[in-house]
CSV table of C-alpha atoms in Angstrom, one decimal:
chain,number,residue,atom,x,y,z
L,1,MET,CA,80.8,127.0,111.4
L,2,ARG,CA,82.1,130.0,109.6
L,3,LEU,CA,84.7,129.0,107.0
L,4,VAL,CA,87.3,130.8,104.9
L,5,PHE,CA,88.3,128.3,102.3
L,6,ALA,CA,91.8,128.5,100.8
L,7,GLY,CA,92.6,126.9,97.4
L,8,THR,CA,93.5,127.7,93.8
L,9,PRO,CA,93.4,125.0,91.1
L,10,GLU,CA,90.6,122.7,89.8
L,11,VAL,CA,91.6,119.9,92.2
L,12,ALA,CA,90.2,122.1,95.0
L,13,LEU,CA,86.8,122.5,93.5
L,14,PRO,CA,85.1,119.3,94.8
L,15,SER,CA,86.0,120.4,98.4
L,16,LEU,CA,84.7,123.9,97.9
L,17,ARG,CA,81.5,122.6,96.4
L,18,ALA,CA,81.0,120.3,99.3
L,19,PHE,CA,81.2,123.1,101.8
L,20,ILE,CA,79.0,125.4,99.7
L,21,ASP,CA,76.4,122.6,99.6
L,22,SER,CA,76.7,121.8,103.3
L,23,SER,CA,73.8,123.0,105.5
L,24,ARG,CA,76.2,123.0,108.5
L,25,HIS,CA,78.8,125.5,107.4
L,26,ASP,CA,78.9,129.0,105.9
L,27,VAL,CA,81.7,129.8,103.5
L,28,VAL,CA,82.1,133.5,104.2
L,29,ALA,CA,85.1,134.0,101.8
L,30,VAL,CA,87.7,132.1,99.8
L,31,VAL,CA,91.5,132.8,99.7
L,32,THR,CA,93.2,132.1,96.4
L,33,ARG,CA,96.2,133.1,94.3
L,34,PRO,CA,96.0,136.4,92.5
L,35,ASP,CA,94.6,136.5,89.0
L,36,ALA,CA,97.2,135.4,86.5
L,37,PRO,CA,97.9,136.0,82.8
L,38,SER,CA,96.5,133.3,80.6
L,39,GLY,CA,96.2,132.5,76.9
L,40,ARG,CA,97.7,134.2,73.9
L,41,GLY,CA,96.4,137.6,74.9
L,42,ARG,CA,97.8,137.2,78.4
L,43,ARG,CA,94.6,138.4,79.9
L,44,LEU,CA,94.2,138.2,83.7
L,45,GLU,CA,92.0,135.2,84.7
L,46,ARG,CA,90.6,134.1,88.0
L,47,SER,CA,91.8,130.9,89.5
L,48,PRO,CA,89.2,128.0,89.3
L,49,VAL,CA,88.5,128.5,93.0
L,50,GLY,CA,88.0,132.2,92.6
L,51,ALA,CA,85.7,131.7,89.7
L,52,LEU,CA,83.5,129.2,91.5
L,53,ALA,CA,83.3,131.6,94.5
L,54,ASP,CA,82.3,134.4,92.1
L,55,GLU,CA,79.5,132.3,90.8
L,56,HIS,CA,78.1,131.8,94.3
L,57,GLY,CA,78.6,135.4,95.4
L,58,ILE,CA,81.3,134.5,97.9
L,59,GLU,CA,84.0,137.1,98.7
L,60,VAL,CA,87.3,136.4,97.1
L,61,LEU,CA,90.6,137.4,98.7
L,62,THR,CA,93.7,137.3,96.6
L,63,PRO,CA,96.7,138.4,98.7
L,64,ALA,CA,100.1,138.4,97.1
L,65,LYS,CA,101.3,137.0,100.5
L,66,ALA,CA,99.2,135.4,103.1
L,67,GLY,CA,100.9,137.5,105.8
L,68,ASP,CA,100.0,140.9,104.2
L,69,PRO,CA,98.6,143.3,106.9
L,70,GLU,CA,95.6,144.2,104.8
L,71,PHE,CA,94.7,140.5,104.3
L,72,LEU,CA,95.2,139.7,108.0
L,73,GLU,CA,92.9,142.6,108.9
L,74,ARG,CA,90.2,141.3,106.6
L,75,LEU,CA,90.6,137.7,107.7
L,76,ARG,CA,90.3,138.7,111.4
L,77,ALA,CA,87.2,140.7,110.6
L,78,LEU,CA,85.6,137.7,108.9
L,79,GLU,CA,86.0,135.7,112.2
L,80,PRO,CA,86.4,132.2,110.7
L,81,ASP,CA,86.1,129.3,113.0
L,82,VAL,CA,88.3,127.1,110.8
L,83,CYS,CA,90.0,127.5,107.4
L,84,PRO,CA,90.0,124.4,105.1
L,85,VAL,CA,92.8,124.3,102.6
L,86,VAL,CA,93.2,122.4,99.3
L,87,ALA,CA,96.2,123.2,97.1
L,88,TYR,CA,96.3,126.9,97.9
L,89,GLY,CA,99.9,127.3,96.8
L,90,ASN,CA,101.1,130.1,99.2
L,91,LEU,CA,103.0,129.9,102.5
L,92,LEU,CA,101.0,130.6,105.6
L,93,PRO,CA,102.9,132.4,108.3
L,94,GLN,CA,102.2,131.8,112.0
L,95,ARG,CA,100.3,135.0,112.5
L,96,THR,CA,97.9,133.9,109.8
L,97,LEU,CA,97.6,130.4,111.2
L,98,ASP,CA,96.7,131.8,114.5
L,99,VAL,CA,93.5,133.6,113.3
L,100,PRO,CA,90.9,130.9,113.2
L,101,GLN,CA,89.9,129.2,116.5
L,102,PHE,CA,90.4,125.7,115.1
L,103,GLY,CA,93.3,126.5,112.8
L,104,TRP,CA,93.8,125.8,109.1
L,105,VAL,CA,93.0,122.2,108.1
L,106,ASN,CA,94.7,121.0,105.0
L,107,LEU,CA,93.7,118.2,102.6
L,108,HIS,CA,97.0,116.6,101.4
L,109,PHE,CA,97.0,114.0,98.6
L,110,SER,CA,99.1,111.3,100.3
L,111,VAL,CA,98.9,109.1,103.4
L,112,LEU,CA,101.1,111.1,105.7
L,113,PRO,CA,103.9,111.0,106.7
L,114,ALA,CA,104.6,109.6,103.2
L,115,TRP,CA,105.2,112.1,100.4
L,116,ARG,CA,105.1,115.5,102.2
L,117,GLY,CA,105.6,118.3,99.8
L,118,ALA,CA,104.2,119.8,96.6
L,119,ALA,CA,103.9,116.8,94.3
L,120,PRO,CA,102.7,113.8,96.4
L,121,VAL,CA,100.6,112.2,93.6
L,122,GLN,CA,103.4,112.4,91.1
L,123,ALA,CA,105.8,110.9,93.5
L,124,ALA,CA,103.4,108.0,94.2
L,125,VAL,CA,103.0,107.2,90.5
L,126,ARG,CA,106.7,107.5,89.8
L,127,ASN,CA,107.7,105.4,92.7
L,128,GLY,CA,105.3,102.6,91.7
L,129,ASP,CA,103.2,102.8,94.9
L,130,ASP,CA,100.4,100.3,95.0
L,131,ILE,CA,98.3,102.4,97.5
L,132,THR,CA,98.2,106.1,98.1
L,133,GLY,CA,95.4,108.3,99.5
L,134,ALA,CA,94.6,111.6,101.1
L,135,SER,CA,95.0,113.0,104.6
L,136,THR,CA,93.5,115.9,106.6
L,137,PHE,CA,95.8,117.6,109.1
L,138,ARG,CA,96.2,120.8,111.0
L,139,ILE,CA,98.8,123.0,109.4
L,140,VAL,CA,101.9,123.9,111.4
L,141,LYS,CA,105.0,125.7,110.6
L,142,GLU,CA,106.9,122.6,109.5
L,143,LEU,CA,106.1,121.3,106.0
L,144,ASP,CA,103.1,119.0,106.0
L,145,ALA,CA,104.0,117.8,109.5
L,146,GLY,CA,100.9,118.7,111.5
L,147,PRO,CA,98.7,116.2,113.4
L,148,VAL,CA,96.4,114.1,111.2
L,149,PHE,CA,92.6,114.1,111.6
L,150,GLY,CA,91.7,111.4,109.0
L,151,VAL,CA,92.9,109.4,106.0
L,152,VAL,CA,91.3,107.8,102.9
L,153,THR,CA,93.2,105.3,100.7
L,154,GLU,CA,93.1,104.8,97.0
L,155,LYS,CA,94.6,102.1,94.8
L,156,VAL,CA,97.0,103.2,92.2
L,157,ARG,CA,95.9,101.6,88.9
L,158,ASP,CA,98.4,100.2,86.4
L,159,ARG,CA,97.8,102.9,83.8
L,160,ASP,CA,97.1,105.8,86.1
L,161,THR,CA,98.5,109.2,85.2
L,162,SER,CA,99.0,111.6,88.1
L,163,GLY,CA,96.0,113.5,86.6
L,164,ASP,CA,93.8,110.4,86.7
L,165,LEU,CA,94.7,109.7,90.3
L,166,LEU,CA,94.4,113.2,91.5
L,167,THR,CA,90.9,113.5,90.0
L,168,ARG,CA,89.8,110.5,92.1
L,169,LEU,CA,91.5,111.7,95.2
L,170,SER,CA,90.0,115.2,94.9
L,171,ILE,CA,86.5,113.6,95.1
L,172,SER,CA,87.2,111.2,97.9
L,173,GLY,CA,89.3,113.8,99.6
L,174,ALA,CA,86.4,116.3,99.5
L,175,ASP,CA,84.3,113.9,101.5
L,176,LEU,CA,87.1,113.4,104.0
L,177,LEU,CA,87.7,117.2,104.4
L,178,LEU,CA,84.0,117.8,105.0
L,179,SER,CA,83.7,115.0,107.5
L,180,THR,CA,86.8,116.3,109.3
L,181,VAL,CA,85.4,119.8,109.7
L,182,ASP,CA,82.1,118.2,110.8
L,183,GLY,CA,84.0,116.3,113.4
L,184,ILE,CA,85.9,119.3,114.6
L,185,GLU,CA,82.6,121.2,115.1
L,186,ASP,CA,81.0,118.2,117.0
L,187,GLY,CA,84.1,117.8,119.2
L,188,THR,CA,84.3,114.2,118.2
L,189,LEU,CA,87.5,114.3,116.3
L,190,ARG,CA,91.0,114.6,117.6
L,191,ALA,CA,94.2,115.0,115.5
L,192,VAL,CA,97.0,112.5,116.1
L,193,GLU,CA,100.6,113.4,115.7
L,194,GLN,CA,102.4,111.9,112.7
L,195,PRO,CA,104.9,109.1,113.4
L,196,SER,CA,108.6,110.0,112.9
L,197,ASP,CA,109.2,106.9,110.8
L,198,GLY,CA,108.2,106.7,107.2
L,199,VAL,CA,108.7,110.3,106.3
L,200,THR,CA,109.3,110.9,102.6
L,201,TYR,CA,109.3,114.1,100.5
L,202,ALA,CA,107.8,115.0,97.1
L,203,PRO,CA,109.2,118.3,95.9
L,204,LYS,CA,107.7,120.2,93.0
L,205,ILE,CA,108.6,118.7,89.6
L,206,ALA,CA,110.4,121.1,87.3
L,207,VAL,CA,110.2,120.8,83.5
L,208,GLU,CA,113.7,119.5,83.4
L,209,ASP,CA,112.8,116.7,85.8
L,210,ALA,CA,110.1,115.5,83.2
L,211,ARG,CA,112.7,114.6,80.6
L,212,LEU,CA,112.5,110.9,79.7
L,213,ASP,CA,115.7,108.9,79.9
L,214,PHE,CA,115.5,106.0,77.6
L,215,THR,CA,118.8,104.5,79.0
L,216,THR,CA,116.7,103.5,82.1
L,217,PRO,CA,114.4,100.5,82.2
L,218,ALA,CA,111.0,100.5,80.5
L,219,THR,CA,109.2,100.5,83.8
L,220,ALA,CA,111.0,103.7,84.9
L,221,VAL,CA,110.3,105.5,81.6
L,222,ASP,CA,106.6,104.5,81.8
L,223,ARG,CA,106.2,105.6,85.5
L,224,LEU,CA,107.9,109.0,84.9
L,225,ALA,CA,105.8,109.7,81.8
L,226,ARG,CA,102.6,108.9,83.7
L,227,ALA,CA,103.7,110.8,86.8
L,228,VAL,CA,104.3,114.1,84.9
L,229,THR,CA,101.0,113.8,82.9
L,230,PRO,CA,99.4,116.3,82.5
L,231,GLU,CA,101.9,118.6,84.3
L,232,PRO,CA,104.6,119.6,83.5
L,233,GLY,CA,104.4,117.0,80.7
L,234,ALA,CA,107.0,114.4,79.6
L,235,TRP,CA,109.5,115.3,76.8
L,236,ALA,CA,112.7,114.2,75.1
L,237,GLU,CA,114.7,115.4,72.1
L,238,PHE,CA,114.5,114.2,68.5
L,239,ARG,CA,116.6,115.7,65.7
L,240,GLY,CA,117.8,118.4,68.1
L,241,GLU,CA,114.3,119.7,69.0
L,242,ARG,CA,112.1,119.1,72.0
L,243,LEU,CA,109.4,116.5,71.5
L,244,LYS,CA,106.5,116.5,74.0
L,245,LEU,CA,105.4,113.0,74.9
L,246,GLY,CA,102.2,111.6,76.4
L,247,PRO,CA,102.2,108.3,78.5
L,248,VAL,CA,104.0,105.4,76.9
L,249,THR,CA,103.2,101.7,77.1
L,250,PRO,CA,105.9,99.0,77.9
L,251,VAL,CA,105.9,96.1,75.4
L,252,ASP,CA,107.4,92.7,76.0
L,253,ASP,CA,108.0,91.5,72.5
L,254,VAL,CA,110.6,93.9,71.2
L,255,THR,CA,114.1,94.9,72.4
L,256,LEU,CA,115.9,97.8,70.8
L,257,PRO,CA,119.0,99.9,71.7
L,258,ALA,CA,118.2,102.6,74.2
L,259,GLY,CA,116.5,105.5,72.4
L,260,GLU,CA,116.3,103.9,69.0
L,261,VAL,CA,113.0,104.4,67.2
L,262,LEU,CA,111.3,101.6,65.3
L,263,VAL,CA,108.2,102.4,63.2
L,264,GLU,CA,105.7,99.6,62.7
L,265,ARG,CA,102.3,99.7,61.0
L,266,LYS,CA,100.3,100.4,64.1
L,267,ARG,CA,102.8,101.6,66.7
L,268,VAL,CA,106.0,103.5,67.2
L,269,LEU,CA,108.5,101.9,69.5
L,270,VAL,CA,111.5,103.3,71.4
L,271,GLY,CA,114.2,101.2,73.0
L,272,THR,CA,115.1,101.4,76.7
L,273,ALA,CA,117.5,99.6,79.0
L,274,THR,CA,115.1,96.7,79.0
L,275,THR,CA,112.3,96.1,76.5
L,276,ALA,CA,110.9,98.8,74.2
L,277,VAL,CA,108.0,101.2,75.0
L,278,ALA,CA,105.3,102.2,72.5
L,279,LEU,CA,104.7,106.0,72.2
L,280,GLY,CA,101.2,107.3,72.7
L,281,GLU,CA,100.6,111.0,71.7
L,282,VAL,CA,103.5,113.3,70.7
L,283,GLN,CA,103.8,117.0,70.0
L,284,ALA,CA,106.7,118.4,67.9
L,285,GLN,CA,107.7,122.0,68.2
L,286,GLY,CA,105.1,124.2,66.5
L,287,LYS,CA,102.8,121.3,65.8
L,288,LYS,CA,99.6,120.0,67.2
L,289,ARG,CA,99.4,117.0,69.5
L,290,MET,CA,98.9,113.8,67.5
L,291,ALA,CA,99.2,110.0,67.6
L,292,ALA,CA,102.8,108.8,67.3
L,293,THR,CA,102.0,106.8,64.2
L,294,ASP,CA,100.7,110.0,62.4
L,295,TRP,CA,103.8,111.9,63.6
L,296,SER,CA,106.1,109.2,62.3
L,297,ARG,CA,104.5,109.1,58.9
L,298,GLY,CA,104.8,112.9,58.5
L,299,ILE,CA,108.5,113.1,59.3
L,300,ARG,CA,109.7,109.7,57.7
L,301,ILE,CA,111.9,108.4,60.5
L,302,GLU,CA,115.0,106.6,59.2
L,303,ALA,CA,116.3,103.3,60.5
L,304,GLY,CA,118.6,103.8,63.5
L,305,GLU,CA,117.4,107.3,64.5
L,306,ARG,CA,117.1,107.9,68.2
L,307,ILE,CA,115.2,109.9,70.7
L,308,SER,CA,117.5,111.2,73.4
């Protein structure tokens, strides 16, 4: 089938590669977010999806809005049979959804109807879910509410960050998306409406939402830190300045007042509402990322100081 693939970040690359390598389908173009400033020089850079398409000589479309008349004209001229989508990051109006014969088929990183929205993997980690997965569904006007073609599941490991989990799901999800489009072409696959029960939402996580609260239990601090790694990144304040934090590790053998810092020979502990957590990597303002033990030696933490 003729495909126009829509996606933007690295997590979409396994799916795009699967379609490029498939002998059954022809990727005639990709749709991705416009080139964005990056780095100290703020030079415009292609999205990862756009860059991979360039490598393979595939046309790249970068509309500011997916309903722009010029984009719609080009999309119709391409005559796609179906448009697979992975983390495109732009709203698709109905006039755009109506172009391909078999619609736009999205790979979403949850087992729908759980965790509809922009941050399903982060929500699964923060919530302490044991199992999550990925779903393929036909995009409709309502957020992530379209009928589902297929699902794969994935165990959430005890020390998973959202980045770890998303990497695995992007690979298994690519196989699911490819098999979904194969099934649509064969006429052997039918989408099933989502149940009305079990709907939960996972809105985008802002930087402010990633602030660790050490007055909560160690389990909550640990889950939030892993959920926002790598993006937008956990943080707290120390001596009035923002301190970026990597994942922490709950410990069972130390109890400290919430936020109080205890420096030991091989670890730096912070109190919570339950037991302490051990800091992993930290990054002070204007400094490089480093192990918490190295950071603590450099600033000479005094007894009773706290991270807020």
